[in-house]
mmCIF file of C-alpha atoms in Angstrom:
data_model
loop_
_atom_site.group_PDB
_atom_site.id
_atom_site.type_symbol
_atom_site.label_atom_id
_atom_site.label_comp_id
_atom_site.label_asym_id
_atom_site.label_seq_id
_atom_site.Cartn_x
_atom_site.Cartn_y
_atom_site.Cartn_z
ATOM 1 C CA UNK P 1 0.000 0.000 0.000
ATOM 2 C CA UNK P 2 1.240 2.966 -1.112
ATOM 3 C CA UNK P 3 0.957 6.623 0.922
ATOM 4 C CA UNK P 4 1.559 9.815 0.287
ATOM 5 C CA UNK P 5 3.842 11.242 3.001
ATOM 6 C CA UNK P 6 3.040 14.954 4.122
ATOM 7 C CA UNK P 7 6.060 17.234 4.697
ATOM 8 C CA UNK P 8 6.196 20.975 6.165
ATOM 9 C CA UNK P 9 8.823 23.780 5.139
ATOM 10 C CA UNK P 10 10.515 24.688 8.042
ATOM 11 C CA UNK P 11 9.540 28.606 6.757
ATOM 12 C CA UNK P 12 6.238 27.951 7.613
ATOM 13 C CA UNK P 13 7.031 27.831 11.305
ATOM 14 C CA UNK P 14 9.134 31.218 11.410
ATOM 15 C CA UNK P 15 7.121 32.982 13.490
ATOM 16 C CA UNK P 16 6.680 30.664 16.458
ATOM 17 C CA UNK P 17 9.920 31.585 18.156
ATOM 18 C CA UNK P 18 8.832 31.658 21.811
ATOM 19 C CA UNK P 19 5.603 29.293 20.895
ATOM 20 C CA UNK P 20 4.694 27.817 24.906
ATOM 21 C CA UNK P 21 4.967 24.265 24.753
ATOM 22 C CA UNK P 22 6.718 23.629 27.858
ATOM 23 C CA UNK P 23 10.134 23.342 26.556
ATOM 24 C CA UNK P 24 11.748 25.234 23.870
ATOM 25 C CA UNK P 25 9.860 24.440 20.098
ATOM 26 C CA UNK P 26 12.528 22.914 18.727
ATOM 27 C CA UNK P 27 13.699 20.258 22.097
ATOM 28 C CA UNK P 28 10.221 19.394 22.590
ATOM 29 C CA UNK P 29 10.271 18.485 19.096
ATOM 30 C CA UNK P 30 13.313 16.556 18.510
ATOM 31 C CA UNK P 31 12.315 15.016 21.551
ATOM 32 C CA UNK P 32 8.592 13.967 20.573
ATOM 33 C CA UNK P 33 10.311 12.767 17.492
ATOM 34 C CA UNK P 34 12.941 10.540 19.115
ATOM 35 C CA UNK P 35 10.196 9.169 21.381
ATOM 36 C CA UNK P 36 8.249 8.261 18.284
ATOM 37 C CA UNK P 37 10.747 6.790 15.732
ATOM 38 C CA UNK P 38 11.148 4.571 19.064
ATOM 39 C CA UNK P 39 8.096 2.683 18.367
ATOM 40 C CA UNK P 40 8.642 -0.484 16.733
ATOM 41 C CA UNK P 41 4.756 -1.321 15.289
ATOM 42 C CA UNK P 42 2.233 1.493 13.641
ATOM 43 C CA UNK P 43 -0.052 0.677 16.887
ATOM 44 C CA UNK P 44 2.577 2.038 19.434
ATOM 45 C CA UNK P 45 3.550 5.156 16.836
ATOM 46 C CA UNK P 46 0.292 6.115 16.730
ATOM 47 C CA UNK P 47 -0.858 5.772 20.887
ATOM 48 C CA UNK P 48 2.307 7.721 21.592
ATOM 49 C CA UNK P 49 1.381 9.839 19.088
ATOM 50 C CA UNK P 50 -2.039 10.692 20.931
ATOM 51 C CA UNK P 51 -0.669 10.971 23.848
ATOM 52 C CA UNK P 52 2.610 13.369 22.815
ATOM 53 C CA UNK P 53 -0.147 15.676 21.010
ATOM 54 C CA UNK P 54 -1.750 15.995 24.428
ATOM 55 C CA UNK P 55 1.152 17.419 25.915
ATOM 56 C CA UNK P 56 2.820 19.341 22.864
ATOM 57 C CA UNK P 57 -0.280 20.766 21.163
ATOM 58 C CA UNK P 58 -1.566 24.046 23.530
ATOM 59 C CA UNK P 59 -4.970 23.562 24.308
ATOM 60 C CA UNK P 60 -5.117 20.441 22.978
ATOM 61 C CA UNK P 61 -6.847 18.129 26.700
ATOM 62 C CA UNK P 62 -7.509 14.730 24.431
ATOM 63 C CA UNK P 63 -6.518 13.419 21.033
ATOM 64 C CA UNK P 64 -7.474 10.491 18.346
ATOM 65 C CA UNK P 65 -6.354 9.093 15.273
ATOM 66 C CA UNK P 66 -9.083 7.913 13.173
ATOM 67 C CA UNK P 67 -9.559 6.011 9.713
ATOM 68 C CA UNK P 68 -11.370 7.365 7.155
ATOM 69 C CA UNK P 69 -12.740 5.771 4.033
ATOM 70 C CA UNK P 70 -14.058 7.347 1.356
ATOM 71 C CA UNK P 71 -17.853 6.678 1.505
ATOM 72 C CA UNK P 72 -17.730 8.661 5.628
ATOM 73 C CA UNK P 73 -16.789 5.246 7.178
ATOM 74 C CA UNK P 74 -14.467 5.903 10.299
ATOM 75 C CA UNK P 75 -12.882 4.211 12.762
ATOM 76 C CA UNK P 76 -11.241 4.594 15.808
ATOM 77 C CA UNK P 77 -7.735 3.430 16.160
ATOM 78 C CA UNK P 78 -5.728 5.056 18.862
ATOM 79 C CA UNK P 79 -6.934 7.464 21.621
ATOM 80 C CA UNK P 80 -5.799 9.167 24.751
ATOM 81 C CA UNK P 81 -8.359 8.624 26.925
ATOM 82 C CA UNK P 82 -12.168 6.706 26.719
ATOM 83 C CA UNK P 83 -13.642 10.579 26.348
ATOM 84 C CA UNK P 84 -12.123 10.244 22.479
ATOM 85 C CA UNK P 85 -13.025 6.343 22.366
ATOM 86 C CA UNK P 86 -16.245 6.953 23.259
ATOM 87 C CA UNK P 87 -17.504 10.305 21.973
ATOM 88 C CA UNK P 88 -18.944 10.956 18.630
ATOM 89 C CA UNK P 89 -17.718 12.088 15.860
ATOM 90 C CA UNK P 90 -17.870 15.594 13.509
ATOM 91 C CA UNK P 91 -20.411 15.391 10.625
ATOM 92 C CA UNK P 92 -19.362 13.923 7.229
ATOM 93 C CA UNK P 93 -18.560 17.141 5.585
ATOM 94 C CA UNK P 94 -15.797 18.051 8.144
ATOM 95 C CA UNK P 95 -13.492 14.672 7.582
ATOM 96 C CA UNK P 96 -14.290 15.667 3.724
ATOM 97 C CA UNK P 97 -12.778 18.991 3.884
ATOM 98 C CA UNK P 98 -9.154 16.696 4.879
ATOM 99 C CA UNK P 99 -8.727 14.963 2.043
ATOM 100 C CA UNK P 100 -7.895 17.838 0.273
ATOM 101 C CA UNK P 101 -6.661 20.177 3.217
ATOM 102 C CA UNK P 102 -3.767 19.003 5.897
ATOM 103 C CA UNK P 103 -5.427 20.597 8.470
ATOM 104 C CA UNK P 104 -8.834 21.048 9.464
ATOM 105 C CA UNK P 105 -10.349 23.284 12.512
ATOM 106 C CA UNK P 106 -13.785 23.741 14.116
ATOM 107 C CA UNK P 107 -13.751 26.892 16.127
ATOM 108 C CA UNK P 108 -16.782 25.655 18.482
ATOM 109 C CA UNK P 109 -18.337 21.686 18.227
ATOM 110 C CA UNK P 110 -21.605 22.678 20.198
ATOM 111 C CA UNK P 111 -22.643 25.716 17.828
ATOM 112 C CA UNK P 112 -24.078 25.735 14.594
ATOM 113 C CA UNK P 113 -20.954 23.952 13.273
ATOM 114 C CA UNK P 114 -21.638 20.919 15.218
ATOM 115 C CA UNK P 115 -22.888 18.127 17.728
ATOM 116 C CA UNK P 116 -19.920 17.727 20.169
ATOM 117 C CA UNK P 117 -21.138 19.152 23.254
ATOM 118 C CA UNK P 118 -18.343 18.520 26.073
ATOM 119 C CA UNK P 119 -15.432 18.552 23.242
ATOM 120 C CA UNK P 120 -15.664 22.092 21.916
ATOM 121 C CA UNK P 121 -12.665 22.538 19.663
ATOM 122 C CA UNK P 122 -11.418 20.205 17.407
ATOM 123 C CA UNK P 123 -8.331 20.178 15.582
ATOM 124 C CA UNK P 124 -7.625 17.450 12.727
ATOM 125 C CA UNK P 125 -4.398 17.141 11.094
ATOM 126 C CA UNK P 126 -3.978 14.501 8.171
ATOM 127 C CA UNK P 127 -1.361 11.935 8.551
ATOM 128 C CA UNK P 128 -1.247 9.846 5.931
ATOM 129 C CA UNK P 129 -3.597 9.405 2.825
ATOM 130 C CA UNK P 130 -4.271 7.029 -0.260
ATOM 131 C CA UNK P 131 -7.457 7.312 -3.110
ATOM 132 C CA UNK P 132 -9.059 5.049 -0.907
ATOM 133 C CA UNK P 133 -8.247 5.766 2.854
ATOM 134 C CA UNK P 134 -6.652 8.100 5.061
ATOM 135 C CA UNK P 135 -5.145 8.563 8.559
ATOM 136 C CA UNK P 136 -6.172 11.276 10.738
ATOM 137 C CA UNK P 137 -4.370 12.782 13.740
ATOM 138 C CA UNK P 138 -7.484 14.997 16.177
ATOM 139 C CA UNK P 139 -7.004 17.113 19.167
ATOM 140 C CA UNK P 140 -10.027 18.355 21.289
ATOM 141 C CA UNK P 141 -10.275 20.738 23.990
ATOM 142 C CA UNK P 142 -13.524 21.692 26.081
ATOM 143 C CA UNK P 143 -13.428 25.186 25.576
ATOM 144 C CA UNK P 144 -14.122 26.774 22.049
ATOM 145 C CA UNK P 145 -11.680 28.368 20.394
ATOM 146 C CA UNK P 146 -8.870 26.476 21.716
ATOM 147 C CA UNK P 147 -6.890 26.216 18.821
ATOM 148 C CA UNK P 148 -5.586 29.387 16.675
ATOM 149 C CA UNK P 149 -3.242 29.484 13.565
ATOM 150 C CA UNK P 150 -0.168 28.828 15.230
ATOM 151 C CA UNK P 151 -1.240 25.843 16.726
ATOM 152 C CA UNK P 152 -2.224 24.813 14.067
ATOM 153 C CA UNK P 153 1.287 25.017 12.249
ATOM 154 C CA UNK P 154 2.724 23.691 14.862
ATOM 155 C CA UNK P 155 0.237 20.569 14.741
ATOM 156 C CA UNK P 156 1.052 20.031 10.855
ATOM 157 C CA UNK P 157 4.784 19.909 12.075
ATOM 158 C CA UNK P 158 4.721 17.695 14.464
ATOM 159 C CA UNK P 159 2.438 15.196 12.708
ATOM 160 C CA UNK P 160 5.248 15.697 9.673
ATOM 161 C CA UNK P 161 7.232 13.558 12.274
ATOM 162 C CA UNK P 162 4.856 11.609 13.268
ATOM 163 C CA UNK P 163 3.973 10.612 9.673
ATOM 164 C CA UNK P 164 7.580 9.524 8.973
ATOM 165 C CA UNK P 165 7.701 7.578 12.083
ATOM 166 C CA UNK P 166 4.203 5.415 11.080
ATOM 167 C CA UNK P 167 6.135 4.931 8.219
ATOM 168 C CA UNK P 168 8.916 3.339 9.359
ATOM 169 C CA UNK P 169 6.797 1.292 11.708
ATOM 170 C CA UNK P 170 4.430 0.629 8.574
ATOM 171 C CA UNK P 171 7.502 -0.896 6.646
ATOM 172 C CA UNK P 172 9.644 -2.816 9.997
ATOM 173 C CA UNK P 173 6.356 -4.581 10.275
ATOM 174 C CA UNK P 174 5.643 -5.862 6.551
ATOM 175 C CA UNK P 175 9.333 -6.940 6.387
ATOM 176 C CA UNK P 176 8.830 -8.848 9.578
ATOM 177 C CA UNK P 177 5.844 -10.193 8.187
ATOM 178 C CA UNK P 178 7.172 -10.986 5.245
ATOM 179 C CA UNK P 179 10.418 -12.919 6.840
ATOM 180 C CA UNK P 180 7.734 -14.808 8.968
ATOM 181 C CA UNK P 181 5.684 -15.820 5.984
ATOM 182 C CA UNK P 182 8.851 -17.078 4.250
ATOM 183 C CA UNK P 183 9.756 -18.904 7.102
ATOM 184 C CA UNK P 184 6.359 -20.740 7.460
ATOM 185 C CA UNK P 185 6.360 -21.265 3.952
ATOM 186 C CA UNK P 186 9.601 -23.317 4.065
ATOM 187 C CA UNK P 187 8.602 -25.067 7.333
ATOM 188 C CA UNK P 188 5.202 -25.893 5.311
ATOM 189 C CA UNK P 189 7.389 -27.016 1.764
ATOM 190 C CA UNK P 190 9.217 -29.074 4.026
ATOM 191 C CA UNK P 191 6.781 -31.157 6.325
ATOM 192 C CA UNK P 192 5.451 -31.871 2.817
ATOM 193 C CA UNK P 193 8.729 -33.025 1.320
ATOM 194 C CA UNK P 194 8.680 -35.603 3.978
ATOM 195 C CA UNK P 195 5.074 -36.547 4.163
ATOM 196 C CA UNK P 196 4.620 -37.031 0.589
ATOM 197 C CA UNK P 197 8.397 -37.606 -0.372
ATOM 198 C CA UNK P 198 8.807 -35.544 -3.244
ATOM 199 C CA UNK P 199 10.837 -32.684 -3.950
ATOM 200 C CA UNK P 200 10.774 -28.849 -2.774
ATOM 201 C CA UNK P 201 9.490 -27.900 -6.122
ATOM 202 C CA UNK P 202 6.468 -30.406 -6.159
ATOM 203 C CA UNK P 203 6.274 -29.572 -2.594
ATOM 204 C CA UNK P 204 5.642 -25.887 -3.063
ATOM 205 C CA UNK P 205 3.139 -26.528 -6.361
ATOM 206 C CA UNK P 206 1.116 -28.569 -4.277
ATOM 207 C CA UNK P 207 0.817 -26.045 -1.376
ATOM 208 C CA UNK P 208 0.359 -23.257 -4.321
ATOM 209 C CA UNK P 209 -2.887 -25.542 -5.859
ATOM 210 C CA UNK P 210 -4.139 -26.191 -2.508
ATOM 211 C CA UNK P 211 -3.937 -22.604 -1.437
ATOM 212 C CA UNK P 212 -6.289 -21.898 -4.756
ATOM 213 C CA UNK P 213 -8.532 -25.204 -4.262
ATOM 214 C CA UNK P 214 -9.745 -23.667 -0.714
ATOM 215 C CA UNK P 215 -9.808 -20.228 -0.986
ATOM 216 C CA UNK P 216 -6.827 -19.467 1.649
ATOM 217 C CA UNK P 217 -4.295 -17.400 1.648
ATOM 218 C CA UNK P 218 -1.096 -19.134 1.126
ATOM 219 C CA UNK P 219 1.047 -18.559 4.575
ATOM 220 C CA UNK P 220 -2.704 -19.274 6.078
ATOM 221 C CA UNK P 221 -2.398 -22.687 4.834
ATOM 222 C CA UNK P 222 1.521 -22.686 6.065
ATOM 223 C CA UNK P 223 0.564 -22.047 9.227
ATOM 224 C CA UNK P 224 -2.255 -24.884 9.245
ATOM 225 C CA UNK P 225 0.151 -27.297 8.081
ATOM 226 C CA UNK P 226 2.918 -26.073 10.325
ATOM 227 C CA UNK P 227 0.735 -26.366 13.340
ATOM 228 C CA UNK P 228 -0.699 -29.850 12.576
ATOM 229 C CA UNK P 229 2.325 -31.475 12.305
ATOM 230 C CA UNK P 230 3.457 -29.786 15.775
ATOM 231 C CA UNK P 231 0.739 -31.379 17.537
#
């Protein structure tokens, strides 16, 4: 799967010399950022993520990331706390306005711009996106008006890291995956071998037509074998 990554010029963020975020802009992020490219799986990346937004963004009290495919489905994949989990969401027209803006704001949830009573300000900052999908990164606060432009900036630069960190993560994990899947394809080729005493390359043709026969993903059918002849 192929994403498009999202990267800010550092002349965007010029003018927030002094921002308060604690520690000076630029330690707090080359710290959130070592923290992050830390994570060794896109689950961890993205629950630190929440959690760093929390305490980098001002304002920001909770924070999300959320899947959205085209057609308004969404889903909840990371959160700070079970007021994200279980609150709902902005109306369909707001997630619509990300997939062709980075960042998204609404000034006051409870108004006429919205149904989020409780979570007043909401600020959405795209992560990652395909044709088909994309990854959003949301702070809330309870008070309207909680985010301004500069926060916002600041938000598009620190998900910039966090993109390239869910990145990493994204590819560690396939090439695990993939080294796995060889490995239990090879354990699979050879149980074979022996059970039916023919070669690696009849071995592998008949796991490849019995893979198609039922309907199952080939290092599915590895791991059945593999586990049957364990037991």
């Amino acid at each position: 799967m192929s994403f498009e990554r999202f990267v800010v010029a550092a002349s965007d963020f010029s003018d927030l010399t002094g921002f308060p975020v604690g520690l000076e802009l630029a330690e707090a992020l080359t710290a959130a950022a070592h923290e992050l490219h830390g994570t060794t799986t896109p689950d961890a990346t993205l629950t630190t993520a929440v959690r760093l937004a929390v305490h980098l963004l001002p304002g920001a009290e909770h924070a999300g990331v959320f899947e959205i495919e085209r057609g308004d489905t969404l889903r909840t994949v990371a959160w700070s706390d079970d007021v994200v989990r279980d609150a709902g969401h902005p109306d369909p027209p707001y997630w619509e306005r990300l997939w062709t803006s980075p960042v998204v704001r609404m000034a006051d949830s409870g108004g006429p711009d919205g149904d989020r009573p409780g979570l007043r300000s909401v600020l959405s900052m795209r992560l990652r996106a395909d044709k088909r999908r994309m990854t959003v990164l949301t702070a809330y606060a309870r008070e309207p008006h909680a985010f301004d432009e500069r926060t916002a900036r600041l938000g598009r630069l620190f998900t910039t890291h966090v993109s390239l960190a869910l990145n990493s993560a994204t590819v560690r994990e396939q090439l695990t995956e993939a080294m796995h899947t060889r490995d239990l394809i090879g354990q699979a080729t050879g149980i074979l071998m022996e059970r039916l005493d023919i070669d690696a390359a009849a071995a592998f043709e008949s796991l490849v037509r019995a893979s198609q026969r039922e309907n199952v993903k080939l290092r599915d059918l590895a791991r059945r074998i593999v586990g049957s002849s364990d037991n």
